[in-house]
CSV table of C-alpha atoms and ligand atoms in Angstrom, one decimal:
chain,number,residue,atom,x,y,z
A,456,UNK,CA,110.3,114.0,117.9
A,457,UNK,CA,111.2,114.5,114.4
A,458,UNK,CA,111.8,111.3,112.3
A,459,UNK,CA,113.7,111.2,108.6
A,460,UNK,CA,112.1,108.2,105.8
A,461,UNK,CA,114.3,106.9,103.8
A,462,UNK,CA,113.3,104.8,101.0
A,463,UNK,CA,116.5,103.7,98.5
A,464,UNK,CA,116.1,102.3,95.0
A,465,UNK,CA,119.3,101.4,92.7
A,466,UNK,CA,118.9,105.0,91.4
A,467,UNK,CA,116.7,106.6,93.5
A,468,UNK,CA,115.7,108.0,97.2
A,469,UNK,CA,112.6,109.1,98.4
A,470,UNK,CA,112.6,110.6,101.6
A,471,UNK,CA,110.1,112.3,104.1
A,472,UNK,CA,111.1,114.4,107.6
A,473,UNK,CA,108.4,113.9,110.1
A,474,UNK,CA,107.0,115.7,112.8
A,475,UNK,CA,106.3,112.8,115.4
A,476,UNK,CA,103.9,114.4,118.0
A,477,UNK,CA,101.6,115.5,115.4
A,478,UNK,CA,102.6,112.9,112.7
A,479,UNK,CA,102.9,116.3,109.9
A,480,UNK,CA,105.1,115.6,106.7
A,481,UNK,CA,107.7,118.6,107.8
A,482,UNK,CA,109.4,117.8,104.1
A,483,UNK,CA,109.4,115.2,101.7
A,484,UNK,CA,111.1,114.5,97.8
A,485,UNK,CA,112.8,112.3,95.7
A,486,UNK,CA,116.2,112.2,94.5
A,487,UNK,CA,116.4,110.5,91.1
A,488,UNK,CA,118.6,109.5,88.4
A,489,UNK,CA,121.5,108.6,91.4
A,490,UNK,CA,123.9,107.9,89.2
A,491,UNK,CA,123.2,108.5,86.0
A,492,UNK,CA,124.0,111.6,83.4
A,493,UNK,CA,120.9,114.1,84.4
A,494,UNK,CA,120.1,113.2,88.1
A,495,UNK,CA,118.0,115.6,90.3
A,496,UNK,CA,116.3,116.5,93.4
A,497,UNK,CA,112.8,117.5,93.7
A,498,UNK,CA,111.9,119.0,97.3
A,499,UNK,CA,109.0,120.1,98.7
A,500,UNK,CA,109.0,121.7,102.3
A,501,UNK,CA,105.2,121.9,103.7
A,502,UNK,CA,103.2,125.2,102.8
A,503,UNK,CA,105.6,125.7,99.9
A,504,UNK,CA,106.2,125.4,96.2
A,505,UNK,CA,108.0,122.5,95.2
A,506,UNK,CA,111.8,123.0,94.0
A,507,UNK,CA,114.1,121.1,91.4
A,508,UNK,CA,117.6,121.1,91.9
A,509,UNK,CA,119.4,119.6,89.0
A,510,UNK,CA,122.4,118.3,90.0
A,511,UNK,CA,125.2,115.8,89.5
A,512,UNK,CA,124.2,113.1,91.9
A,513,UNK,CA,127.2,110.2,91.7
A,514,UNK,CA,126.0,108.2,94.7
A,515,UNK,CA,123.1,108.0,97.1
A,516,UNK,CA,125.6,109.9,100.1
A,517,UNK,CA,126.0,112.8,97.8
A,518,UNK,CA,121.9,112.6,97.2
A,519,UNK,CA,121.6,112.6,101.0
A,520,UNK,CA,124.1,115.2,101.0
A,521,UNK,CA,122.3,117.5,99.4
A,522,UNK,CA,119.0,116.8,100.9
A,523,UNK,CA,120.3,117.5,104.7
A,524,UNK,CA,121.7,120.3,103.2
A,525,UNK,CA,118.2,121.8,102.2
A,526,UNK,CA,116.6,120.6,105.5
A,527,UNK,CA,118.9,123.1,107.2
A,528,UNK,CA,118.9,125.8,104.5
A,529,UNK,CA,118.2,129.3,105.8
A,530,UNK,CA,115.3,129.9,102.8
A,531,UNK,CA,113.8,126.0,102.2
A,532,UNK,CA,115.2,124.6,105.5
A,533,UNK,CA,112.2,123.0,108.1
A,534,UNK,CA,114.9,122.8,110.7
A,535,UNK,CA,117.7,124.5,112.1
A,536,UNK,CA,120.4,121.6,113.2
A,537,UNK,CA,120.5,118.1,112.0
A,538,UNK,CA,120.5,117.3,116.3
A,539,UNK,CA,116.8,118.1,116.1
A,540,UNK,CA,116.4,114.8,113.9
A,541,UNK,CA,116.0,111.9,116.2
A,542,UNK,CA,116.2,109.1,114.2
A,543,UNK,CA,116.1,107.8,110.6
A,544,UNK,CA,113.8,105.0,109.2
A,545,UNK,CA,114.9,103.3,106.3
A,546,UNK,CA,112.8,100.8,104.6
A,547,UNK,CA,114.1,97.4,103.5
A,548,UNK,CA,112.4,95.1,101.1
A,549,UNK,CA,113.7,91.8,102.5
A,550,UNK,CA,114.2,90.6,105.9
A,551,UNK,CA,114.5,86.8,105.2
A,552,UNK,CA,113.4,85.0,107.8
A,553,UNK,CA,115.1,86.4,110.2
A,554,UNK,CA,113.6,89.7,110.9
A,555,UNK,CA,109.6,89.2,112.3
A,556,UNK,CA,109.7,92.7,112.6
A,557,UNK,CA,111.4,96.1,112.4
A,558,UNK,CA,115.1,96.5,114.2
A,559,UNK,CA,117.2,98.8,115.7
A,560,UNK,CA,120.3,99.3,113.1
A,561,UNK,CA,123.7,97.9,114.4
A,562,UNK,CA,126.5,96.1,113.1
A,563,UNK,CA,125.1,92.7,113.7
A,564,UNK,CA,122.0,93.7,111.8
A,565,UNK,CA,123.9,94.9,108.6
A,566,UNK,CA,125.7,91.7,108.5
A,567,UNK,CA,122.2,89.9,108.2
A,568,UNK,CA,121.0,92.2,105.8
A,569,UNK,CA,124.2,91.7,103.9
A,570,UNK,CA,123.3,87.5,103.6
A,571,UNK,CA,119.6,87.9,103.2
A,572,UNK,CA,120.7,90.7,99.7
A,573,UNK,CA,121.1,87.3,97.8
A,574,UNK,CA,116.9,86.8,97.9
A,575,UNK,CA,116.5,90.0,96.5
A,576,UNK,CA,119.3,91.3,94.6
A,577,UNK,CA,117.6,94.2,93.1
A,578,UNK,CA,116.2,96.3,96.2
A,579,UNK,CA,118.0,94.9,99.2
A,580,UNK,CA,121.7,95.9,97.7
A,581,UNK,CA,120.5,99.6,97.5
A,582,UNK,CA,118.7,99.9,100.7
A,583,UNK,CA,122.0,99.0,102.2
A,584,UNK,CA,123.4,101.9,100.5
A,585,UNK,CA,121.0,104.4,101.8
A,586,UNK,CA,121.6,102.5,105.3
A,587,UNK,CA,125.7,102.8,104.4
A,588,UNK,CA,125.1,106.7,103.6
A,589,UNK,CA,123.0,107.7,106.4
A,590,UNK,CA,125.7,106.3,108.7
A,591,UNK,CA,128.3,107.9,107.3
A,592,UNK,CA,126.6,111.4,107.5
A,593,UNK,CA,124.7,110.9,110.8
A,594,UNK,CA,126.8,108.5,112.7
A,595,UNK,CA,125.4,109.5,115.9
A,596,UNK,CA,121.4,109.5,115.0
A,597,UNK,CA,119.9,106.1,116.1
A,598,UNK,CA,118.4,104.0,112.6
A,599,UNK,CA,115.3,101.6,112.4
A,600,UNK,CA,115.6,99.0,109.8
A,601,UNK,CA,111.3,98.5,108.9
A,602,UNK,CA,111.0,95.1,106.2
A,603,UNK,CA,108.4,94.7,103.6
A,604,UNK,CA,108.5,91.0,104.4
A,605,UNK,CA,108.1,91.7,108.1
A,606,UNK,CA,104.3,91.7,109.3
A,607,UNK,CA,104.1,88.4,107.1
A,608,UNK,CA,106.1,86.3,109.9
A,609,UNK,CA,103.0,84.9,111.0
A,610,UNK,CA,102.0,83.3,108.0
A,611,UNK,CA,101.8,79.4,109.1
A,612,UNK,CA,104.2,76.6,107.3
A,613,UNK,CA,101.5,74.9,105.5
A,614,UNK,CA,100.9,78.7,103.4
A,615,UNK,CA,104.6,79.1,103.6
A,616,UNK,CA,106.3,76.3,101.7
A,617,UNK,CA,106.1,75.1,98.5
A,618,UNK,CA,105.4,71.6,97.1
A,619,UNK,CA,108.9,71.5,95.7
A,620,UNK,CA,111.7,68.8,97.3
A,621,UNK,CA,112.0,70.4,101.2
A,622,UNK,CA,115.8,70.6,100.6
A,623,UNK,CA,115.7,73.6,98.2
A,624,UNK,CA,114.1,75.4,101.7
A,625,UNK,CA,116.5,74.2,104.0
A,626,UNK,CA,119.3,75.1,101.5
A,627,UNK,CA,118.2,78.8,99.8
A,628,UNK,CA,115.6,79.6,102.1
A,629,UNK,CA,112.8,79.1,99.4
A,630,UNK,CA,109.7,79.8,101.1
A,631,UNK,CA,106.6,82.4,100.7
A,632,UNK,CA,107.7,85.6,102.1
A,633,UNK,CA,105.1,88.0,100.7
A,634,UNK,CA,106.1,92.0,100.7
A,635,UNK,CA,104.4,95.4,101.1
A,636,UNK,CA,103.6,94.4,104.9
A,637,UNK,CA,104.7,97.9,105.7
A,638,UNK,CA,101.3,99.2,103.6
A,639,UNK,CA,99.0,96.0,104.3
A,640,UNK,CA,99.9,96.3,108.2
A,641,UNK,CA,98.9,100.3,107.9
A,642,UNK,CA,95.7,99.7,105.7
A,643,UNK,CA,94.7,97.0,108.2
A,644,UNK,CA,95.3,98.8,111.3
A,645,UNK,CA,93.2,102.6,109.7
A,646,UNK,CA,90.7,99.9,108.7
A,647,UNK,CA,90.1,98.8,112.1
A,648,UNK,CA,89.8,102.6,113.5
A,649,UNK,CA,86.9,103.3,110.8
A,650,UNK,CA,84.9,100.6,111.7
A,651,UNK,CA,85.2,102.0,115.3
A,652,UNK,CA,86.6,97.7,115.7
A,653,UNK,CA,89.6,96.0,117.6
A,654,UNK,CA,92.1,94.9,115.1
A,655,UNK,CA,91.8,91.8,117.0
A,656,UNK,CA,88.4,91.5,116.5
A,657,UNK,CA,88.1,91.2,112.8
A,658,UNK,CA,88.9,90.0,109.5
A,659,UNK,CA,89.9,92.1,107.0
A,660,UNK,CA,91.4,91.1,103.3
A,661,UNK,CA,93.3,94.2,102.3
A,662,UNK,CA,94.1,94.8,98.7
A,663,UNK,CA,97.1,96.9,97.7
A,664,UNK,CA,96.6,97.6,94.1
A,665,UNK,CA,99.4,99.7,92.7
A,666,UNK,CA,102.1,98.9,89.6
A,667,UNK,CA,102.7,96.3,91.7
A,668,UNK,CA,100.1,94.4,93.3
A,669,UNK,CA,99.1,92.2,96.4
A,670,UNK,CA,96.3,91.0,98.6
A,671,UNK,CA,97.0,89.5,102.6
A,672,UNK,CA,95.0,88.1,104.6
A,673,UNK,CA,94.7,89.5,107.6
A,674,UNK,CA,92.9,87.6,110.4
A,675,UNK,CA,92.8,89.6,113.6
A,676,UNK,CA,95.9,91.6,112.5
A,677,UNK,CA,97.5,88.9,111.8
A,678,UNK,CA,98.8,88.2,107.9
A,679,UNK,CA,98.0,85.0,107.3
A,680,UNK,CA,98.3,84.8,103.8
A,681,UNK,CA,99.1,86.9,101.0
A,682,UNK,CA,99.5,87.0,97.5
A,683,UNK,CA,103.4,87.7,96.3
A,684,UNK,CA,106.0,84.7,97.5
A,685,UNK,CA,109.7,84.1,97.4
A,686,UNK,CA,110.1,87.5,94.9
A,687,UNK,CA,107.1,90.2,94.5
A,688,UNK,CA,106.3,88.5,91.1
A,689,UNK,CA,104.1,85.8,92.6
A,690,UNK,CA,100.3,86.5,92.9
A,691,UNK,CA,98.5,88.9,90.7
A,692,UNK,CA,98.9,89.8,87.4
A,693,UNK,CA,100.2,93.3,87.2
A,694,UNK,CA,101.8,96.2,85.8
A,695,UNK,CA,104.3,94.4,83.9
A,696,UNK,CA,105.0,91.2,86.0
A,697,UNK,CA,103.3,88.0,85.2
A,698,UNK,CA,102.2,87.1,88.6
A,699,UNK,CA,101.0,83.2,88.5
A,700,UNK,CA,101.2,81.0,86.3
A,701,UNK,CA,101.9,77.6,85.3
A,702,UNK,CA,105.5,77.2,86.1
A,703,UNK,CA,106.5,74.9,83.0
A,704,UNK,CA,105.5,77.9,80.7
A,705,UNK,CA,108.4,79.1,81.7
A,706,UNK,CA,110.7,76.2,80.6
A,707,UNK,CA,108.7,75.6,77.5
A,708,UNK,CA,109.4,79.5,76.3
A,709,UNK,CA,113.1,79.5,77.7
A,710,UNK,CA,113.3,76.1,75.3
A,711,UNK,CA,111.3,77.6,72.2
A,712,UNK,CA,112.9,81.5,72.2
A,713,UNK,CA,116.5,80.3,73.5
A,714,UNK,CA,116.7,82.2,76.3
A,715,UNK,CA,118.7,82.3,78.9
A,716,UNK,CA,117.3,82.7,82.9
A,717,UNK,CA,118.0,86.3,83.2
A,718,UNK,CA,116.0,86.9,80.0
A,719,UNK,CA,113.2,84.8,81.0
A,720,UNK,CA,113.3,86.4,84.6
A,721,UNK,CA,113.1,90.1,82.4
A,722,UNK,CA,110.2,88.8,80.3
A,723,UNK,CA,108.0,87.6,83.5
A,724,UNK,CA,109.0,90.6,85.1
A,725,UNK,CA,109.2,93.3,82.4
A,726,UNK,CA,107.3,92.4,79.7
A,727,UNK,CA,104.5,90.7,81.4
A,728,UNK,CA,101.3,91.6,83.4
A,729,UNK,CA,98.8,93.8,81.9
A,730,UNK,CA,101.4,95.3,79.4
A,731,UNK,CA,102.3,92.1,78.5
A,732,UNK,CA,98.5,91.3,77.5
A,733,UNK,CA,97.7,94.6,76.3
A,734,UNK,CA,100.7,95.6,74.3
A,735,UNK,CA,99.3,99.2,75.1
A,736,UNK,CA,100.5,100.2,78.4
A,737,UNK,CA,101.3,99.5,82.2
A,738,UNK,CA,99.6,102.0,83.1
A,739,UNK,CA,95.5,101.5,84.0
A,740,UNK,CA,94.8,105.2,83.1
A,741,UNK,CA,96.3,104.3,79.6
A,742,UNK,CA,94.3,101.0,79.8
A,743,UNK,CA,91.1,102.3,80.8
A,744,UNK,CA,91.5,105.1,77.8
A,745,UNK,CA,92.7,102.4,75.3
A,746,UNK,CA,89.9,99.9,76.3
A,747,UNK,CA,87.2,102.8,76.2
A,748,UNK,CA,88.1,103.2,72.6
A,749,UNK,CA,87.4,99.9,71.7
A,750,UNK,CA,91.0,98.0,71.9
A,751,UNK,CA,90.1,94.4,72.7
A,752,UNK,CA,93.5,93.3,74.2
A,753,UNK,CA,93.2,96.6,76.6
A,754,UNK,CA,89.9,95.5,78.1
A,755,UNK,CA,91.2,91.8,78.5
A,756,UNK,CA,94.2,92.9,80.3
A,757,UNK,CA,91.8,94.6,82.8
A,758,UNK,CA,89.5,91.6,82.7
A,759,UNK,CA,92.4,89.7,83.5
A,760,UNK,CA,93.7,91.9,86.3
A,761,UNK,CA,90.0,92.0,88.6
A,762,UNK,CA,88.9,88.5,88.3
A,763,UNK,CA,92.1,87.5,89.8
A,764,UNK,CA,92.1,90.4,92.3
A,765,UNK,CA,88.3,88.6,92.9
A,766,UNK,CA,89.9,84.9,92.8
A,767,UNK,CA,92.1,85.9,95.7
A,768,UNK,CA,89.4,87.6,97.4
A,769,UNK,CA,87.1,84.5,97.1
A,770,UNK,CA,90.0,82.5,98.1
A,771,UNK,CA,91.2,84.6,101.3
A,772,UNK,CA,87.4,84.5,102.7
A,773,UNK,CA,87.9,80.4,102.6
A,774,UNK,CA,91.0,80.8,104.7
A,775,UNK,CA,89.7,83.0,107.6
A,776,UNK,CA,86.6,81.6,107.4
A,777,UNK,CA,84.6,84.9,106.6
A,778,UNK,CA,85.8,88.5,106.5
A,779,UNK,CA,84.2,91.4,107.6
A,780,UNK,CA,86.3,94.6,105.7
A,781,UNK,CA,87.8,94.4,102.0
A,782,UNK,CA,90.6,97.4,101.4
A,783,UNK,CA,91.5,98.6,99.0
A,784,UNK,CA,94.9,100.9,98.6
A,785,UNK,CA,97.5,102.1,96.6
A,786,UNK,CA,97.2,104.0,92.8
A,787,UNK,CA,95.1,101.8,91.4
A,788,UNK,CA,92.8,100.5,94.6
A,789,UNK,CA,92.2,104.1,95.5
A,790,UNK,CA,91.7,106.2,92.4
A,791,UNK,CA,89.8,103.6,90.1
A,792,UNK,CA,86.1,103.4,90.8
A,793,UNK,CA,85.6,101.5,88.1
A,794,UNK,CA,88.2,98.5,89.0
A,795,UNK,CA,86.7,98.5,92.4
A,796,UNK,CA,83.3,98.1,90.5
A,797,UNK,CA,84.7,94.7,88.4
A,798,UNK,CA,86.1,93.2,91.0
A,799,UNK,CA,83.3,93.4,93.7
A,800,UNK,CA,81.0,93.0,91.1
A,801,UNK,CA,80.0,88.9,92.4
A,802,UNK,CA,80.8,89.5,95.6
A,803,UNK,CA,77.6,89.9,96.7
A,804,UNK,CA,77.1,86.2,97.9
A,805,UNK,CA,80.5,86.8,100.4
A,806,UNK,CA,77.8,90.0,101.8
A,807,UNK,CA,80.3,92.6,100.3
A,808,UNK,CA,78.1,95.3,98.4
A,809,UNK,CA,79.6,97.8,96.6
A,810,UNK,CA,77.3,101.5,97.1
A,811,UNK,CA,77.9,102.8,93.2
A,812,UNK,CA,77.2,106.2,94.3
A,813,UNK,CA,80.0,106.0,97.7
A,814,UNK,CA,82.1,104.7,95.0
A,815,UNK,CA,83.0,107.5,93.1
A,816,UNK,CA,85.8,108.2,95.0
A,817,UNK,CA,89.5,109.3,94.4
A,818,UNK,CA,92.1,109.1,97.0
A,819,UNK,CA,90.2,109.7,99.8
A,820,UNK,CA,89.5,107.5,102.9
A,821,UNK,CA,85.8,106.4,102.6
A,822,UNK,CA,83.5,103.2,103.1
A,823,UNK,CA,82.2,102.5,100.0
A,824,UNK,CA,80.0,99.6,100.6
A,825,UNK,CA,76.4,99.9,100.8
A,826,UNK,CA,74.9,100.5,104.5
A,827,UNK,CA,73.6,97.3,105.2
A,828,UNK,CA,76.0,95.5,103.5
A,829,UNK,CA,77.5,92.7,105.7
A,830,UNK,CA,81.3,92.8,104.8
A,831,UNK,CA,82.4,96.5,104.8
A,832,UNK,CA,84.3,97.6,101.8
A,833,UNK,CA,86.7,101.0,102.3
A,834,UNK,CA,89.2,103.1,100.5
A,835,UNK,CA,92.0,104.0,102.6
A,836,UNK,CA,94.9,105.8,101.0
A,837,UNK,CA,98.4,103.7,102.4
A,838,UNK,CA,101.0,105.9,104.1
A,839,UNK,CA,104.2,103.3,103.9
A,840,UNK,CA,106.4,106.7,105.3
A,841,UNK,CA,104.2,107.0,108.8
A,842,UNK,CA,104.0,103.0,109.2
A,843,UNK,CA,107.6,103.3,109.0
A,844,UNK,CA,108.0,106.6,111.0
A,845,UNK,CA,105.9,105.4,113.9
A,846,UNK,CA,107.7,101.9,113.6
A,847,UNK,CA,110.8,103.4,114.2
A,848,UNK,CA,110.0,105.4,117.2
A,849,UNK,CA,109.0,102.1,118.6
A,850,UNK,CA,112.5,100.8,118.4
A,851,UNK,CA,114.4,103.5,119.4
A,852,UNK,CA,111.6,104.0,122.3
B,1824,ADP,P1,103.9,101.7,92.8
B,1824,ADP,O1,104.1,102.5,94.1
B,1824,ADP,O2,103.8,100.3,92.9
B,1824,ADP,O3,104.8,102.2,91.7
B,1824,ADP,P2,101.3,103.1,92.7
B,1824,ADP,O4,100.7,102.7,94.0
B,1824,ADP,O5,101.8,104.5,92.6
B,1824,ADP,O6,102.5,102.2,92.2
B,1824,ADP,O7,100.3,102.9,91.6
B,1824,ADP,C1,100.6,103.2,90.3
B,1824,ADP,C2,99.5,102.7,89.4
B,1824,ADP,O8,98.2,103.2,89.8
B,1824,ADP,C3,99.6,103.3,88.0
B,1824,ADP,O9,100.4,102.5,87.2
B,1824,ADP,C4,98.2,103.3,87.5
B,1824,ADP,O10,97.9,102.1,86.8
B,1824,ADP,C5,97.3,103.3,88.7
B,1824,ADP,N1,96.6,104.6,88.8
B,1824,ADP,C6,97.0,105.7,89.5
B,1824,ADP,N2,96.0,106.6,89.3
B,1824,ADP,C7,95.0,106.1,88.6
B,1824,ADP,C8,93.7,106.5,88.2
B,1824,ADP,N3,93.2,107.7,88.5
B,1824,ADP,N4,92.9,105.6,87.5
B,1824,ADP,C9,93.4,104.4,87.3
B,1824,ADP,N5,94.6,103.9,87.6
B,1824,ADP,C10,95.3,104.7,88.3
């Protein structure tokens, strides 16, 4: 069974074909620049060189356009008829509270996705596109709809709401929803394999660590808590979002600089995080350069970032009462050694010890705690395209 990815941002679309009964990436490649002047398509077809097709991309159908085209090309093509793809998987960032887990596309389910675009108005929108485009092209090929918010549904009501008047729930659905499920639910699960464990046996904390940046709680594969909240800017400080803080800074700066909410909402989510601190970079490479050449802000920004990446680790250990596996995924959790380093340095009373030497790893899956240490630390690279690939071919059975 041969399953297409489809991942849509406002001007992108990152896409991956895969091979089901082996799980192999058949293809894979982003579409960027969807339109705007200078948009193109970079391609990559497995044992291959990767191609760049610069092209005039005016919406994401014509993007899709072309990359079906390519799929079936006599020289790049992996297949030989679009029939051979058996369904498509598109990932959407909010499900509200009304999707505990991946669907099956229909009519009814667009409508929901079309009320729950008002919570977030800057991914769901395009994933409808991609959903929209897909349709149009493949009308006939079965769709999965698989939600970042999704494996969070099990999060109880007392982690859920807010102390803010209970109306503003009832009336805007305000409520934690957390995101990257798709990557915490896949980490969790790999985790459980390497430690040759039930998922329903243990207790894992799983930290995704990438521009943006979460940690869940995951209590015998269930998420119980995690880090980001009504929008992905809750939690950590990262990249360039502010993650928490003290909620009348926000009023207080609006008041001082004049802003207005939209330009407040850009500061906390743009101007913020480490690049916010740093003034250097949201980048940790750039950081960890910057810091090593003695800029003071740099190496506070990265202070900042692992003692709340330990806070919430400290933190998700009280709710499950113990862990036994810390994860750590995504750009930053699996190709900085020395980030991992900072923030499990002082976890040692938890029974998490870090092996310095396992440690200097880079994007590879590996345990990385020392061998008697009691909780079990472990790099895993996240694969959000086969979480959504293998969800898919659930739904459609
Ligand atoms: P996202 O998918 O959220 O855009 P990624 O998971 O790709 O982000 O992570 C990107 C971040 O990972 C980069 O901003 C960078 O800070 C960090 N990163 C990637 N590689 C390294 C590395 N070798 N050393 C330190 N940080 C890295």
């Amino acid at each position: 069974m041969k399953i297409l990815v489809v991942n849509c941002g406002s001007s992108s679309l990152k896409y991956q074909l895969l091979n089901m009964d082996d799980e192999s990436v058949m293809a894979k490649g982003l579409a960027e620049r969807i339109g705007i002047e200078g948009s193109r398509l970079k391609h990559v077809s497995a044992g291959r060189e990767e191609i760049v097709i610069d092209k005039d991309l005016p919406d994401h159908k014509a993007a899709l356009k072309l990359i079906t085209d390519i799929l079936v090309d006599a020289e790049q093509g992996v297949i030989s008829d679009m029939a051979e793809i058996s369904a498509v998987g598109h990932r959407v960032v909010h499900g509200g509270e009304r999707f505990s887990g991946s669907v099956r596309i229909t009519e009814e389910v667009m409508k929901t996705l079309e009320e729950c675009a008002e919570l977030a108005p800057l991914h769901n929108p395009p994933n409808i596109m991609g959903i929209q485009a897909c349709k149009q092209l493949m009308p006939d090929v079965p769709m999965g709809g698989v939600f970042d918010t999704a494996f969070h549904h099990t999060i109880p009501d007392y982690a859920f709401i807010y102390p803010i008047p209970y109306e503003f729930y009832k009336k805007y659905g305000i409520r934690k929803y957390g995101f990257h499920g798709t990557s915490h639910k896949f980490v969790a699960q790999r985790a459980a394999q390497i430690l040759g464990k039930a998922l329903e046996e243990i207790k894992i904390i799983t930290c995704h660590l990438g521009n943006g940046a979460s940690i869940t709680a995951v209590d015998r594969g269930r998420s119980v808590e995690t880090s980001m909240g009504f929008t992905p800017l809750e939690g950590l400080a990262m990249g360039t979002r502010c993650g928490s803080i003290d909620p009348a800074i926000v009023a207080f700066i609006m008041e001082k600089e004049n802003m207005t909410a939209e330009q407040a909402n850009d500061m906390l989510n743009k101007r913020s995080g480490v690049l916010g601190i740093s003034g250097v970079s949201s980048d940790f490479r750039d950081l960890e350069t910057a810091a090593g050449e003695g800029n003071e802000r740099a190496r506070l920004a990265i202070d900042v970032f692992a003692y709340k990446v330990k806070k919430f680790i400290g933190s998700y250990s009280a709710v499950m009462n113990g862990v036994d596996a810390i994860v750590f995924t995504a750009g930053l959790g699996e190709n900085s050694a020395s980030m991992r380093e900072k923030i499990c340095s002082g976890l040692e009373y938890l029974g998490a010890e870090l092996d310095m030497e396992e440690n200097k790893v880079r994007g590879k899956e590996k345990v990385v705690s020392k061998p008697q240490s009691k909780v079990k630390i472990i790099v895993i690279p996240t694969n959000e395209e086969l979480m959504i690939a293998r969800e898919t071919k659930n739904i459609i059975g």
